[in-house]
Amino acid sequence: MAMFLSRLGRFAFRRRGLVVLLWLLALVGAGFAASTAAAPPADTFSMPGTESQKAFDLLQEKFPDARADGAAARVVIRAPGTEKITSPVRKEQVERLVADLAEAPQVERVAGPFEANAVSGDGTTAYAYVTYGAKATELTDVAHDGLTDAMERARETGLAVEAGGDAVKIEQAMGGTGEQIGILVSAVVLLLTFGSLVAAGMPLLTAVIGVGIGVSGITALAATFGLSSTTSILAMMIGLAVGIDYALFIVSRYRSEIAEGRERAEAASRAVGTAGSAVVFAGLTVIIALAGLAVVNVPMLTKMGLTAAGTVAVAVLVAITFVPALLGFAPVRVLARRDRKQYTGKPLSERQQRGAAKRAARRKPNLGARWAGLVLRRPLTVLLLGVLGLGAVALPATSLDLGLPGEGAMATHTTQRKAYDMLSDSFGPGFNGPLTVTVEAKDAKKAAERVRTALEGVPGVDAVSPVTTNPSGDTALVNVVPDTGPTDTRTEDLVRSLRGMASGLESRTGAAEIMVAGQTAMFIDFSQTLDDALLPYLGLVVGLAFLLLMLVFRSVLVPLKAALGFLLSVSAALGAVVAVFQWGWLADVVGVDQPGPVMSTLPIFMIGVVFGLAMDYEVFLVSRMREAYVHGARPGEAVVTGFRYGGRVVSAAAIIMTSVFSGFIVEDNDFVKMIGFGLAAAVLFDAFVVRMAIVPALFALLGTSAWWLPKWLDRLLPNIDVEGEKLSDHRALPSEHSARENQLVG
């Protein structure tokens, strides 16, 4: 692997014009394809194989006239004070509102409250149902303004008017602010790390181009593969973060090789052969983790995982080809100013190179080396502090409450939340989450009537609607309004109770199949789908990554402790998410309007993404240790060497990735905000606690055992040479470790 990538790096450096031209053509081509592609489809959510999905598909098939292809809004109206909405004056005002709504652009039909009997029992509240002739994503600003203007005119008469539904404009959109903040902070960190504008600009430029190609490709293929506009959010977030990090490692290694006396093309070749190998395998772990989301069998997660994995693959290719090509255009300016003054540009002899390596080894140990020395002297203390600290942060995760996004979880100042609360107050908590019971039978109406009668006596049922039958008479549905809200655990118990009754009702009523669907039923099915997929997903992702890391490090214990460290990181990150987004700690600082349940998709998202990113830092840091170890360093020396050359760069990479993810916290989209916060916390915990403290402490305690691999397994595994052992003219010999560095080892 190292030899192949070394040759690839040398080729890209020497044929830099051709390589840069090819990447620019790829960017232009992807951009052109995206600009001419059809509009992406609307967001859809499905769970193949679940009862909720089967019931939904049945209704779509059997009730074609009632198929809701267009957007809809439910406008809730309440009379002021103790007045009745049915009084002559208020009734006239409501009728005028209904007329205004009917005249709004793109509106197909309005069902007024008095014709649809949509008035509360106390006569204070009513609602009108507005159906549009276009999907929610196809509604124009004029249509949104028409709805808003009609509501404002009604409010001027003293009525309280709010609206919910997918036709109501949500003031939450990706404005690009997150990316801009992340890039700005990354630029500052890179400049401080490298001391060179050119070196700082290279990772940013290559990352932006890689993300541009990846996201443009997703947009171009959106209509073909059904990729919604939100599919690219994760791809953009992950692609930008890893793109900067991967380029950072190769540029940093190039500067190290130059400092040790390498000729420019040789330095680029070795940088790609060593750091590039780590980039390839780190990228593979991220790709495995993201692509593994397909195991969950939720199409939305599968699409987001695969598109993000594709963007990471582009980032890897950019790092091992585009970055060395750019180095070819600025081989000296990429160095810090003090190093540029010392650089002659003339190739050094082997003796001179050895002298440069010795001088580099005699330099005063940097902060990374000193930190490693401290950990090696107090490994047990550092290990306990790290594990107990992360364990304490992870404690809130034991109270994790999952939920699906809905209007009931929106901020209290939004019109959707106000409409939701008004309906709950006047029509009952269960009105916002009715259950749909479908009945299939030869005489569906007769069977459904019997089912309806049975449902009326079930505890927890507030009301049961009349039976609705399809034109062919073989399918019927009954709507059940629970006593409790859609997110209440008692409603979940009711769904399970009704589903438990289904088989008995089928035998008594002659129905072929009875299914229960609705918002609460969908959440139950989705949670069960995730629970069923979690162990297979972890087994696949962790298993493949374990094998990959065993190939990389020729060790059994290194990948094992990497996986255990990941569990600490993701648990602590989930604990932080629960504390902020569910409990409301620091809610004002993060910008959480309404603390509530954590998005049900977040845990499995974080497990996949955090595992991939955790393995990134494991590969980057430990591969440097492995490189020193195979070149003859003792275990303690290898740890110090790894931190001396890789500690600063890994710290910079972690800060950059954290800043990229943190930038998305300022976005208005709640799901994006939660993902950004969770991933930022996970990267901080994993990089600075697990990889920088717990990992070296374990190396100190294990000693040479850390690199143990059974001989029979060593013979079976192919030697992929990630650390560049086969590259000629090694950087350093065991004897070149300075006395000062050996003193740090203790």
Tab-separated table of N, CA and C in Angstrom, residues 375-452:
chain	number	residue	atom	x	y	z
A	375	VAL	N	1.950	11.165	30.664
A	375	VAL	CA	1.014	10.036	30.698
A	375	VAL	C	1.751	8.740	30.969
A	376	LEU	N	2.928	8.573	30.380
A	376	LEU	CA	3.686	7.345	30.570
A	376	LEU	C	4.170	7.196	32.009
A	377	ARG	N	4.354	8.319	32.697
A	377	ARG	CA	4.803	8.236	34.091
A	377	ARG	C	3.638	7.983	35.052
A	378	ARG	N	2.435	8.366	34.688
A	378	ARG	CA	1.255	8.184	35.542
A	378	ARG	C	0.117	7.536	34.740
A	379	PRO	N	0.353	6.388	34.154
A	379	PRO	CA	-0.653	5.822	33.246
A	379	PRO	C	-1.958	5.430	33.936
A	380	LEU	N	-1.845	4.834	35.138
A	380	LEU	CA	-3.061	4.371	35.816
A	380	LEU	C	-3.926	5.552	36.256
A	381	THR	N	-3.302	6.610	36.744
A	381	THR	CA	-4.052	7.796	37.165
A	381	THR	C	-4.780	8.428	35.984
A	382	VAL	N	-4.072	8.579	34.866
A	382	VAL	CA	-4.675	9.175	33.667
A	382	VAL	C	-5.815	8.306	33.159
A	383	LEU	N	-5.611	7.001	33.159
A	383	LEU	CA	-6.640	6.076	32.673
A	383	LEU	C	-7.912	6.189	33.513
A	384	LEU	N	-7.754	6.164	34.842
A	384	LEU	CA	-8.923	6.236	35.717
A	384	LEU	C	-9.647	7.568	35.579
A	385	LEU	N	-8.886	8.677	35.536
A	385	LEU	CA	-9.510	9.989	35.390
A	385	LEU	C	-10.288	10.085	34.077
A	386	GLY	N	-9.700	9.573	33.008
A	386	GLY	CA	-10.367	9.630	31.703
A	386	GLY	C	-11.642	8.810	31.666
A	387	VAL	N	-11.564	7.578	32.153
A	387	VAL	CA	-12.732	6.688	32.111
A	387	VAL	C	-13.835	7.198	33.031
A	388	LEU	N	-13.478	7.595	34.258
A	388	LEU	CA	-14.495	8.077	35.207
A	388	LEU	C	-15.104	9.394	34.739
A	389	GLY	N	-14.284	10.263	34.148
A	389	GLY	CA	-14.800	11.537	33.661
A	389	GLY	C	-15.809	11.353	32.544
A	390	LEU	N	-15.480	10.527	31.564
A	390	LEU	CA	-16.417	10.261	30.470
A	390	LEU	C	-17.645	9.515	30.977
A	391	GLY	N	-17.439	8.635	31.958
A	391	GLY	CA	-18.580	7.924	32.534
A	391	GLY	C	-19.560	8.873	33.194
A	392	ALA	N	-19.034	9.902	33.858
A	392	ALA	CA	-19.908	10.881	34.510
A	392	ALA	C	-20.693	11.685	33.476
A	393	VAL	N	-20.025	12.074	32.407
A	393	VAL	CA	-20.711	12.824	31.350
A	393	VAL	C	-21.768	11.956	30.670
A	394	ALA	N	-21.525	10.660	30.614
A	394	ALA	CA	-22.451	9.746	29.929
A	394	ALA	C	-23.690	9.425	30.755
A	395	LEU	N	-23.690	9.739	32.057
A	395	LEU	CA	-24.816	9.368	32.925
A	395	LEU	C	-26.180	9.848	32.423
A	396	PRO	N	-26.314	11.094	31.914
A	396	PRO	CA	-27.638	11.511	31.419
A	396	PRO	C	-28.197	10.626	30.312
A	397	ALA	N	-27.323	9.916	29.603
A	397	ALA	CA	-27.795	9.057	28.508
A	397	ALA	C	-28.693	7.939	29.022
A	398	THR	N	-28.613	7.630	30.309
A	398	THR	CA	-29.497	6.598	30.868
A	398	THR	C	-30.952	7.064	30.906
A	399	SER	N	-31.178	8.374	30.768
A	399	SER	CA	-32.543	8.926	30.740
A	399	SER	C	-32.958	9.305	29.325
A	400	LEU	N	-32.287	8.757	28.338
A	400	LEU	CA	-32.555	9.109	26.939
A	400	LEU	C	-34.017	8.848	26.587
A	401	ASP	N	-34.687	9.882	26.094
A	401	ASP	CA	-36.084	9.789	25.678
A	401	ASP	C	-36.144	10.112	24.195
A	402	LEU	N	-36.494	9.142	23.373
A	402	LEU	CA	-36.488	9.316	21.921
A	402	LEU	C	-37.863	9.729	21.418
A	403	GLY	N	-37.875	10.447	20.325
A	403	GLY	CA	-39.135	10.866	19.718
A	403	GLY	C	-38.922	11.283	18.284
A	404	LEU	N	-39.999	11.323	17.528
A	404	LEU	CA	-39.954	11.790	16.154
A	404	LEU	C	-40.342	13.256	16.114
A	405	PRO	N	-39.783	14.035	15.180
A	405	PRO	CA	-40.123	15.457	15.119
A	405	PRO	C	-41.594	15.660	14.787
A	406	GLY	N	-42.207	16.609	15.429
A	406	GLY	CA	-43.613	16.918	15.183
A	406	GLY	C	-43.929	18.312	15.672
A	407	GLU	N	-45.135	18.759	15.372
A	407	GLU	CA	-45.503	20.121	15.742
A	407	GLU	C	-45.587	20.286	17.249
A	408	GLY	N	-45.859	19.198	17.964
A	408	GLY	CA	-45.920	19.280	19.416
A	408	GLY	C	-44.566	19.507	20.062
A	409	ALA	N	-43.476	19.291	19.310
A	409	ALA	CA	-42.126	19.492	19.840
A	409	ALA	C	-41.511	20.798	19.367
A	410	MET	N	-42.252	21.574	18.577
A	410	MET	CA	-41.722	22.844	18.091
A	410	MET	C	-41.705	23.888	19.203
A	411	ALA	N	-40.991	24.961	18.947
A	411	ALA	CA	-40.917	26.050	19.918
A	411	ALA	C	-42.305	26.639	20.150
A	412	THR	N	-42.549	27.100	21.383
A	412	THR	CA	-43.886	27.558	21.770
A	412	THR	C	-44.314	28.832	21.042
A	413	HIS	N	-43.369	29.576	20.437
A	413	HIS	CA	-43.748	30.808	19.753
A	413	HIS	C	-44.181	30.570	18.303
A	414	THR	N	-43.998	29.362	17.783
A	414	THR	CA	-44.357	29.088	16.389
A	414	THR	C	-45.863	28.903	16.253
A	415	THR	N	-46.383	29.247	15.069
A	415	THR	CA	-47.825	29.098	14.841
A	415	THR	C	-48.230	27.635	14.850
A	416	GLN	N	-47.318	26.740	14.397
A	416	GLN	CA	-47.647	25.317	14.407
A	416	GLN	C	-47.855	24.803	15.826
A	417	ARG	N	-46.979	25.210	16.743
A	417	ARG	CA	-47.111	24.755	18.127
A	417	ARG	C	-48.361	25.358	18.771
A	418	LYS	N	-48.654	26.618	18.478
A	418	LYS	CA	-49.846	27.250	19.037
A	418	LYS	C	-51.114	26.548	18.550
A	419	ALA	N	-51.139	26.197	17.250
A	419	ALA	CA	-52.299	25.488	16.712
A	419	ALA	C	-52.432	24.114	17.364
A	420	TYR	N	-51.320	23.444	17.556
A	420	TYR	CA	-51.305	22.126	18.201
A	420	TYR	C	-51.883	22.222	19.616
A	421	ASP	N	-51.431	23.207	20.382
A	421	ASP	CA	-51.899	23.355	21.760
A	421	ASP	C	-53.381	23.731	21.822
A	422	MET	N	-53.831	24.572	20.894
A	422	MET	CA	-55.245	24.958	20.868
A	422	MET	C	-56.140	23.747	20.602
A	423	LEU	N	-55.715	22.898	19.665
A	423	LEU	CA	-56.494	21.690	19.356
A	423	LEU	C	-56.495	20.728	20.545
A	424	SER	N	-55.355	20.592	21.215
A	424	SER	CA	-55.284	19.701	22.382
A	424	SER	C	-56.189	20.190	23.499
A	425	ASP	N	-56.196	21.505	23.722
A	425	ASP	CA	-57.016	22.066	24.800
A	425	ASP	C	-58.510	21.908	24.528
A	426	SER	N	-58.915	22.122	23.272
A	426	SER	CA	-60.345	22.167	22.958
A	426	SER	C	-60.921	20.837	22.503
A	427	PHE	N	-60.102	19.999	21.880
A	427	PHE	CA	-60.616	18.735	21.340
A	427	PHE	C	-60.063	17.511	22.065
A	428	GLY	N	-59.126	17.720	22.989
A	428	GLY	CA	-58.547	16.603	23.721
A	428	GLY	C	-57.120	16.329	23.280
A	429	PRO	N	-56.256	15.828	24.193
A	429	PRO	CA	-54.843	15.585	23.864
A	429	PRO	C	-54.641	14.623	22.701
A	430	GLY	N	-55.539	13.663	22.555
A	430	GLY	CA	-55.357	12.669	21.503
A	430	GLY	C	-55.783	13.116	20.129
A	431	PHE	N	-56.378	14.297	20.021
A	431	PHE	CA	-56.887	14.758	18.727
A	431	PHE	C	-55.759	14.967	17.724
A	432	ASN	N	-54.581	15.384	18.206
A	432	ASN	CA	-53.444	15.639	17.316
A	432	ASN	C	-52.736	14.358	16.872
A	433	GLY	N	-53.110	13.237	17.453
A	433	GLY	CA	-52.464	11.979	17.072
A	433	GLY	C	-53.436	10.835	16.968
A	434	PRO	N	-54.459	10.936	16.103
A	434	PRO	CA	-55.432	9.839	15.992
A	434	PRO	C	-54.792	8.580	15.425
A	435	LEU	N	-55.347	7.452	15.803
A	435	LEU	CA	-54.891	6.167	15.287
A	435	LEU	C	-55.824	5.736	14.158
A	436	THR	N	-55.266	5.101	13.159
A	436	THR	CA	-56.054	4.618	12.027
A	436	THR	C	-56.069	3.097	12.043
A	437	VAL	N	-57.254	2.530	12.125
A	437	VAL	CA	-57.410	1.070	12.113
A	437	VAL	C	-57.963	0.676	10.744
A	438	THR	N	-57.211	-0.131	10.010
A	438	THR	CA	-57.653	-0.595	8.694
A	438	THR	C	-58.207	-2.016	8.811
A	439	VAL	N	-59.258	-2.273	8.059
A	439	VAL	CA	-59.925	-3.572	8.093
A	439	VAL	C	-60.078	-4.067	6.658
A	440	GLU	N	-59.514	-5.245	6.372
A	440	GLU	CA	-59.677	-5.880	5.058
A	440	GLU	C	-60.607	-7.085	5.210
A	441	ALA	N	-61.660	-7.146	4.391
A	441	ALA	CA	-62.624	-8.255	4.441
A	441	ALA	C	-63.462	-8.227	3.163
A	442	LYS	N	-64.147	-9.345	2.873
A	442	LYS	CA	-65.039	-9.376	1.715
A	442	LYS	C	-66.148	-8.339	1.881
A	443	ASP	N	-66.737	-8.316	3.073
A	443	ASP	CA	-67.721	-7.288	3.408
A	443	ASP	C	-67.080	-6.395	4.467
A	444	ALA	N	-66.249	-5.447	3.983
A	444	ALA	CA	-65.433	-4.653	4.890
A	444	ALA	C	-66.279	-3.779	5.805
A	445	LYS	N	-67.387	-3.237	5.302
A	445	LYS	CA	-68.203	-2.347	6.123
A	445	LYS	C	-68.786	-3.086	7.325
A	446	LYS	N	-69.306	-4.282	7.082
A	446	LYS	CA	-69.903	-5.058	8.163
A	446	LYS	C	-68.849	-5.435	9.208
A	447	ALA	N	-67.688	-5.887	8.717
A	447	ALA	CA	-66.616	-6.266	9.644
A	447	ALA	C	-66.114	-5.051	10.416
A	448	ALA	N	-65.983	-3.897	9.727
A	448	ALA	CA	-65.469	-2.698	10.379
A	448	ALA	C	-66.440	-2.167	11.428
A	449	GLU	N	-67.735	-2.320	11.185
A	449	GLU	CA	-68.717	-1.886	12.179
A	449	GLU	C	-68.558	-2.688	13.469
A	450	ARG	N	-68.317	-3.978	13.340
A	450	ARG	CA	-68.088	-4.804	14.526
A	450	ARG	C	-66.795	-4.391	15.237
A	451	VAL	N	-65.777	-4.099	14.441
A	451	VAL	CA	-64.509	-3.640	15.023
A	451	VAL	C	-64.731	-2.321	15.750
A	452	ARG	N	-65.489	-1.424	15.127
A	452	ARG	CA	-65.765	-0.117	15.737
A	452	ARG	C	-66.459	-0.282	17.085
